Coordinates of C-alpha atoms and ligand atoms in Angstrom, one line a residue:
M17 CA 111.8 50.6 4.5
K18 CA 110.0 51.3 7.8
P19 CA 110.5 49.5 11.0
P20 CA 107.1 47.3 11.4
P21 CA 104.7 48.2 14.0
N22 CA 105.5 47.1 17.8
I23 CA 102.4 46.4 19.7
A24 CA 99.1 46.3 18.1
W25 CA 95.8 45.1 19.0
I26 CA 93.7 42.6 17.2
G27 CA 90.5 42.1 16.9
D28 CA 87.7 43.1 18.9
A29 CA 87.9 44.4 22.6
A30 CA 85.5 41.4 24.2
T31 CA 87.2 39.1 22.1
G32 CA 90.9 40.2 20.9
H33 CA 94.2 39.5 22.0
L34 CA 97.2 41.7 22.1
R35 CA 100.4 41.5 19.1
L36 CA 103.6 41.9 19.7
L37 CA 106.9 41.9 17.5
D38 CA 108.9 40.3 18.8
Q39 CA 111.9 42.9 19.8
T40 CA 114.6 39.9 20.9
R41 CA 114.6 38.5 17.4
L42 CA 115.1 41.4 15.9
P43 CA 116.8 42.2 13.4
A44 CA 117.4 38.7 12.1
E45 CA 113.2 38.2 12.2
E46 CA 110.2 39.4 12.4
T47 CA 108.0 37.3 14.3
Y48 CA 105.0 38.3 16.6
L49 CA 104.0 37.2 19.6
E50 CA 100.0 36.7 19.4
C51 CA 99.0 37.6 23.6
T52 CA 95.9 35.8 24.4
T53 CA 96.6 36.1 28.5
V54 CA 97.9 38.2 30.9
Q55 CA 100.9 35.8 31.3
D56 CA 101.7 36.0 27.6
V57 CA 101.4 39.9 28.4
W58 CA 103.8 40.1 31.4
D59 CA 106.4 37.3 30.3
A60 CA 106.9 39.2 26.7
I61 CA 107.9 42.6 29.3
K62 CA 109.8 40.4 31.8
R63 CA 112.1 39.4 28.6
L64 CA 111.9 42.6 26.8
S65 CA 109.9 40.6 23.6
V66 CA 108.6 44.1 23.9
R67 CA 110.8 46.8 25.6
G68 CA 111.3 50.7 26.0
A69 CA 109.1 52.4 28.8
P70 CA 106.0 53.9 26.9
A71 CA 105.9 50.5 24.6
I72 CA 106.1 48.3 28.1
A73 CA 102.6 51.3 29.3
I74 CA 101.3 50.3 26.4
A75 CA 101.0 46.5 26.2
A76 CA 100.3 46.5 29.9
A77 CA 97.2 48.5 29.2
Y78 CA 95.7 46.0 27.1
G79 CA 97.4 43.5 29.1
V80 CA 94.1 44.3 31.2
V81 CA 91.8 44.5 28.3
I82 CA 92.5 40.6 28.2
A83 CA 91.9 40.6 31.8
A84 CA 89.2 42.0 31.7
Q85 CA 88.0 39.3 29.2
D86 CA 87.1 37.2 32.5
G87 CA 85.2 40.0 33.7
P88 CA 85.8 42.8 36.1
E89 CA 87.2 41.1 38.7
A90 CA 90.0 39.9 37.1
V91 CA 90.9 43.4 36.5
P92 CA 92.4 44.1 39.8
A93 CA 94.8 41.3 40.5
A94 CA 96.1 41.5 36.5
C95 CA 97.3 45.2 36.8
D96 CA 99.4 44.3 40.1
H97 CA 101.0 41.0 38.2
L98 CA 101.8 42.8 35.5
A99 CA 103.6 45.7 37.4
S100 CA 105.7 43.3 38.7
A101 CA 107.2 42.6 35.6
R102 CA 110.3 45.6 35.5
P103 CA 110.6 47.8 38.6
T104 CA 112.3 50.4 36.7
A105 CA 110.5 52.0 34.2
V106 CA 107.4 53.9 35.9
N107 CA 105.6 54.5 32.3
V108 CA 104.3 50.9 33.1
F109 CA 102.6 52.3 36.4
G110 CA 101.0 54.7 35.8
A111 CA 99.5 53.5 32.7
L112 CA 98.0 50.5 35.3
D113 CA 96.8 53.2 37.9
R114 CA 94.7 54.9 34.9
L115 CA 92.8 51.5 33.9
R116 CA 92.5 50.8 37.8
A117 CA 90.7 54.5 37.9
S118 CA 89.0 54.0 34.8
Q119 CA 85.4 52.8 35.2
P120 CA 83.4 50.3 34.2
H121 CA 86.4 47.3 34.1
T122 CA 85.3 45.6 30.8
P123 CA 86.7 45.1 28.1
D124 CA 85.1 48.0 25.5
A125 CA 85.6 50.7 28.3
L126 CA 89.3 49.3 29.0
L127 CA 90.6 48.7 25.8
A128 CA 89.4 52.5 25.1
E129 CA 91.6 53.5 27.4
A130 CA 94.5 51.6 26.4
V131 CA 94.2 53.0 23.0
A132 CA 93.9 55.9 24.5
I133 CA 97.5 55.7 26.4
H134 CA 99.0 54.5 23.3
D135 CA 97.8 57.6 21.2
E136 CA 98.6 59.7 23.7
D137 CA 102.2 58.6 23.5
R138 CA 102.6 58.6 20.2
A139 CA 101.5 62.2 20.4
A140 CA 103.8 62.6 22.5
C141 CA 106.8 61.5 21.0
L142 CA 105.8 64.1 18.0
A143 CA 105.7 66.8 20.0
I144 CA 109.3 65.8 21.6
G145 CA 109.7 66.1 17.8
E146 CA 109.2 69.9 17.2
H147 CA 111.2 70.3 21.1
G148 CA 113.9 69.0 20.3
V149 CA 114.7 69.3 17.0
R150 CA 115.9 72.7 17.6
F151 CA 119.4 70.6 18.9
I152 CA 119.7 69.7 15.9
E153 CA 119.5 72.7 14.0
A154 CA 121.7 74.3 16.4
L155 CA 124.8 71.5 15.4
S156 CA 128.0 73.3 14.0
E157 CA 129.0 72.7 10.7
D158 CA 132.3 70.8 11.6
R159 CA 130.0 68.9 14.5
R160 CA 127.5 66.9 13.0
G161 CA 127.5 63.8 14.9
V162 CA 124.3 62.7 17.3
L163 CA 125.2 60.2 19.5
T164 CA 122.9 58.1 21.2
H165 CA 122.2 54.9 23.3
C166 CA 120.0 51.9 23.7
N167 CA 117.0 52.1 21.4
A168 CA 114.2 54.6 22.7
G169 CA 112.9 54.7 18.8
A170 CA 109.7 53.7 17.8
L171 CA 110.2 50.6 18.4
A172 CA 110.5 51.0 22.2
T173 CA 107.7 53.9 21.8
G174 CA 103.6 54.0 20.1
G175 CA 105.3 56.2 18.2
V176 CA 107.9 57.9 16.7
G177 CA 110.3 57.4 19.7
T178 CA 111.7 59.8 22.4
A179 CA 115.4 60.3 21.7
T180 CA 114.8 59.5 18.1
A181 CA 111.6 61.6 17.6
P182 CA 114.2 64.8 16.5
M183 CA 116.0 63.1 14.7
Y184 CA 113.3 61.8 12.2
L185 CA 111.8 65.6 12.6
A186 CA 115.5 67.1 11.4
Q187 CA 115.8 64.4 8.7
Q188 CA 111.9 65.2 7.5
R189 CA 113.6 68.9 7.6
G190 CA 116.4 67.9 5.5
L191 CA 119.1 69.1 7.9
N192 CA 122.6 67.5 7.9
F193 CA 123.2 65.4 10.8
N194 CA 124.4 61.5 11.2
V195 CA 123.8 59.3 14.2
F196 CA 126.1 57.4 15.9
A197 CA 124.2 54.5 17.8
D198 CA 125.9 53.1 20.5
E199 CA 125.9 48.9 20.3
T200 CA 124.5 48.9 24.0
R201 CA 125.3 46.0 26.2
P202 CA 124.3 43.4 27.0
L203 CA 121.5 43.2 25.4
L204 CA 122.9 45.0 22.4
Q205 CA 119.4 47.2 21.8
G206 CA 121.3 49.7 20.0
S207 CA 122.6 47.6 17.3
R208 CA 119.8 45.5 16.7
L209 CA 117.0 48.0 17.1
T210 CA 118.4 51.4 17.0
A211 CA 120.5 51.2 14.4
F212 CA 118.1 49.0 12.7
E213 CA 115.6 51.0 12.7
L214 CA 117.2 54.2 12.2
A215 CA 119.4 53.1 8.8
A216 CA 116.5 51.8 7.6
A217 CA 114.7 55.0 7.6
G218 CA 117.1 56.5 5.5
I219 CA 118.9 58.4 8.1
D220 CA 122.8 58.3 8.3
T221 CA 124.1 56.2 11.4
T222 CA 127.0 54.5 12.6
L223 CA 127.1 51.8 15.3
I224 CA 129.9 52.0 18.0
C225 CA 130.3 49.6 20.8
D226 CA 129.9 51.4 24.1
D227 CA 133.6 51.5 24.7
M228 CA 134.0 53.9 21.4
A229 CA 131.8 56.6 23.1
A230 CA 135.2 58.5 24.1
H231 CA 137.4 58.5 21.4
V232 CA 134.5 59.2 18.8
M233 CA 133.9 62.7 21.1
Q234 CA 137.7 63.1 21.4
R235 CA 137.7 63.2 17.8
G236 CA 135.6 65.7 17.6
L237 CA 132.8 63.7 16.0
V238 CA 129.8 64.6 18.4
G239 CA 128.0 67.4 18.9
L240 CA 124.7 66.6 21.1
V241 CA 124.2 63.3 23.5
I242 CA 120.6 62.4 23.3
T243 CA 118.7 58.9 25.2
G244 CA 115.4 58.0 26.8
A245 CA 114.5 57.3 30.1
D246 CA 113.2 55.2 31.8
R247 CA 111.9 57.0 35.0
I248 CA 112.9 60.8 36.1
A249 CA 112.9 62.1 39.6
R250 CA 111.8 65.2 40.9
N251 CA 115.1 67.2 40.5
G252 CA 115.6 65.7 37.5
D253 CA 117.5 62.4 37.9
T254 CA 117.1 59.9 35.4
A255 CA 117.7 56.2 35.3
N256 CA 118.2 54.7 31.7
K257 CA 119.7 51.9 30.2
I258 CA 123.1 50.9 31.7
G259 CA 125.6 52.7 30.1
T260 CA 123.6 56.3 30.0
Y261 CA 126.0 58.1 32.8
N262 CA 129.3 56.8 31.4
L263 CA 128.4 58.9 28.2
A264 CA 126.9 61.3 30.6
V265 CA 130.6 61.8 32.1
L266 CA 131.6 61.5 28.6
A267 CA 129.8 64.9 27.2
K268 CA 130.6 66.6 30.3
H269 CA 134.4 66.2 29.7
H270 CA 133.8 67.3 26.5
G271 CA 132.1 70.0 26.7
I272 CA 129.2 68.0 25.0
P273 CA 125.4 69.1 25.5
F274 CA 123.9 65.7 27.3
L275 CA 120.0 65.1 26.7
I276 CA 117.4 63.1 27.4
A277 CA 114.5 62.7 25.8
A278 CA 111.2 61.3 27.7
P279 CA 107.5 62.1 27.8
T280 CA 106.1 63.0 31.4
T281 CA 104.4 59.9 31.9
T282 CA 107.9 59.2 32.4
F283 CA 108.4 61.8 35.2
D284 CA 108.3 60.3 38.9
L285 CA 107.4 62.8 40.9
D286 CA 107.1 60.8 43.8
C287 CA 110.6 59.7 43.7
P288 CA 112.9 62.2 44.8
S289 CA 116.2 61.7 43.6
G290 CA 117.7 58.9 41.7
A291 CA 118.6 57.3 44.7
D292 CA 115.3 56.5 44.8
I293 CA 114.8 54.7 41.5
P294 CA 114.1 51.1 42.1
I295 CA 116.9 49.5 39.1
E296 CA 116.5 46.2 37.9
Q297 CA 118.7 43.4 38.2
R298 CA 119.3 41.3 35.6
D299 CA 120.2 37.8 34.9
A300 CA 123.9 37.1 35.1
V301 CA 123.0 34.9 31.7
E302 CA 122.6 38.5 29.8
I303 CA 126.9 39.1 30.7
T304 CA 128.6 34.7 30.7
N305 CA 126.4 34.1 27.8
G306 CA 124.7 36.5 25.8
F307 CA 122.5 35.4 22.5
G308 CA 123.8 31.9 23.2
K309 CA 127.2 31.8 22.9
P310 CA 129.4 31.7 25.9
T311 CA 131.3 34.7 27.0
A312 CA 133.0 34.3 30.2
P313 CA 134.4 31.0 31.8
T314 CA 131.8 28.9 33.0
H315 CA 130.3 28.7 36.7
A316 CA 132.2 24.7 35.8
Q317 CA 135.5 26.5 35.3
L318 CA 135.3 29.1 37.9
P319 CA 132.2 28.6 40.5
D320 CA 133.8 31.6 42.4
L321 CA 133.2 34.0 39.7
G322 CA 131.1 37.4 40.3
T323 CA 128.7 38.5 38.0
Y324 CA 127.0 42.0 38.1
N325 CA 124.2 43.4 35.7
P326 CA 121.8 46.5 36.3
A327 CA 120.1 47.2 33.9
F328 CA 119.4 50.8 34.5
D329 CA 121.8 53.2 35.7
V330 CA 120.9 56.8 36.6
T331 CA 122.4 60.0 35.4
P332 CA 122.7 62.8 38.4
A333 CA 120.0 65.5 36.9
E334 CA 124.0 68.3 36.8
L335 CA 125.0 66.4 34.3
I336 CA 121.8 66.7 32.3
T337 CA 121.9 70.1 29.9
A338 CA 117.8 69.6 29.0
I339 CA 115.1 67.3 29.0
I340 CA 113.4 67.6 26.3
T341 CA 109.1 66.7 26.7
D342 CA 106.3 66.4 25.1
R343 CA 105.6 70.1 27.3
G344 CA 108.6 71.7 26.1
V345 CA 112.3 72.3 27.1
V346 CA 113.6 71.8 30.8
D347 CA 116.1 73.7 31.1
P348 CA 118.3 73.9 33.6
V349 CA 117.2 70.5 35.2
D350 CA 116.8 71.2 38.7
E351 CA 113.5 70.1 40.6
P352 CA 111.6 74.1 39.9
T353 CA 111.8 73.9 36.3
I354 CA 110.4 70.9 36.4
A355 CA 108.1 71.2 38.3
R356 CA 107.1 74.7 36.4
R357 CA 106.8 72.8 32.9
L358 CA 104.7 69.9 34.0
A359 CA 102.2 71.9 36.2
Ligands
MRU3 O1 115.6 46.9 29.0 P1 115.1 47.9 28.2 O2 115.5 47.8 26.8 O3 113.6 47.8 28.1 O4 115.9 49.7 28.4 C1 115.1 50.6 27.6 C2 115.8 51.6 27.8 O5 116.8 52.0 28.8 C3 115.0 53.0 26.9 O6 116.1 54.0 26.9 C4 114.2 53.9 27.8 O7 112.9 53.1 28.4 C5 113.4 55.1 26.7 S1 112.5 54.2 25.0 C6 111.8 54.9 24.8

């Protein structure tokens, strides 16, 4: 069983539209959103129907094609609007810059550019797999577990994922390994998406709650942590789903390599360090009323109860063993090595 296709352009450039798998409904339902306006695409990004840094970029690129169907004058405003949906993942800004710069602003030309962005991401995922599989090959016999967080898989990209790319390749090569998927509070991308995606692909996958990661590490069940990234600063500090930093600290304590897997489109060389990465704050309802069930005192019960819901955290470069990119592995994780790898 393969996960359903997450992003597809339907029809021709002049009259077609964007079809998105609604990831908020997974794994219970496989439903699709038919996006025919720029606002439809913006809404899908905002509410995480399409999510994951590369997938957001690809969806936004197709959103610009929809704008161009109203004439070239609609394109710059559409790019600005789509860029405002979510602030942390940098890939979307790079994709929108490419569409702004691409000429002419006709549906045909912009669709070609959007398809190129989609295809390049698919290729980047495969390359990340090739560069990253050696870390799974190197796992010792008694510690075959690879722990991952959030969903940096096929659902989050145009291809086989970033953190998952080495796993899919390891599976193809018949390597003996298993995956621990963190459930990833508050929106459960790990349990709803990663566990679904990997187990459906036949990879030996065990779902754990986020607060079980220390325990499985202490028990010697984890030999490697691999997560994705939403933005990597010039010095290697990396923003990813909230809870990633916890894992890096735990991995260091337990002497476990902590890897980030990301395409070069996730690096932001204009961003000096993690302190400069904007962190998206999301609605409190995600932590007080997740999936429609009250999980905290209501406002009526305790009006003074505060909430804090940052969607991402920043892992400092010194906690990252290596970054697997489509252009090879960044190791050590520092500014000169990143600059050389991306040159
Ligand atoms: O809020 P989300 O679900 O968009 O967060 C996604 C992540 O943090 C992923 O790990 C990251 O975008 C990498 S996806 C290849």
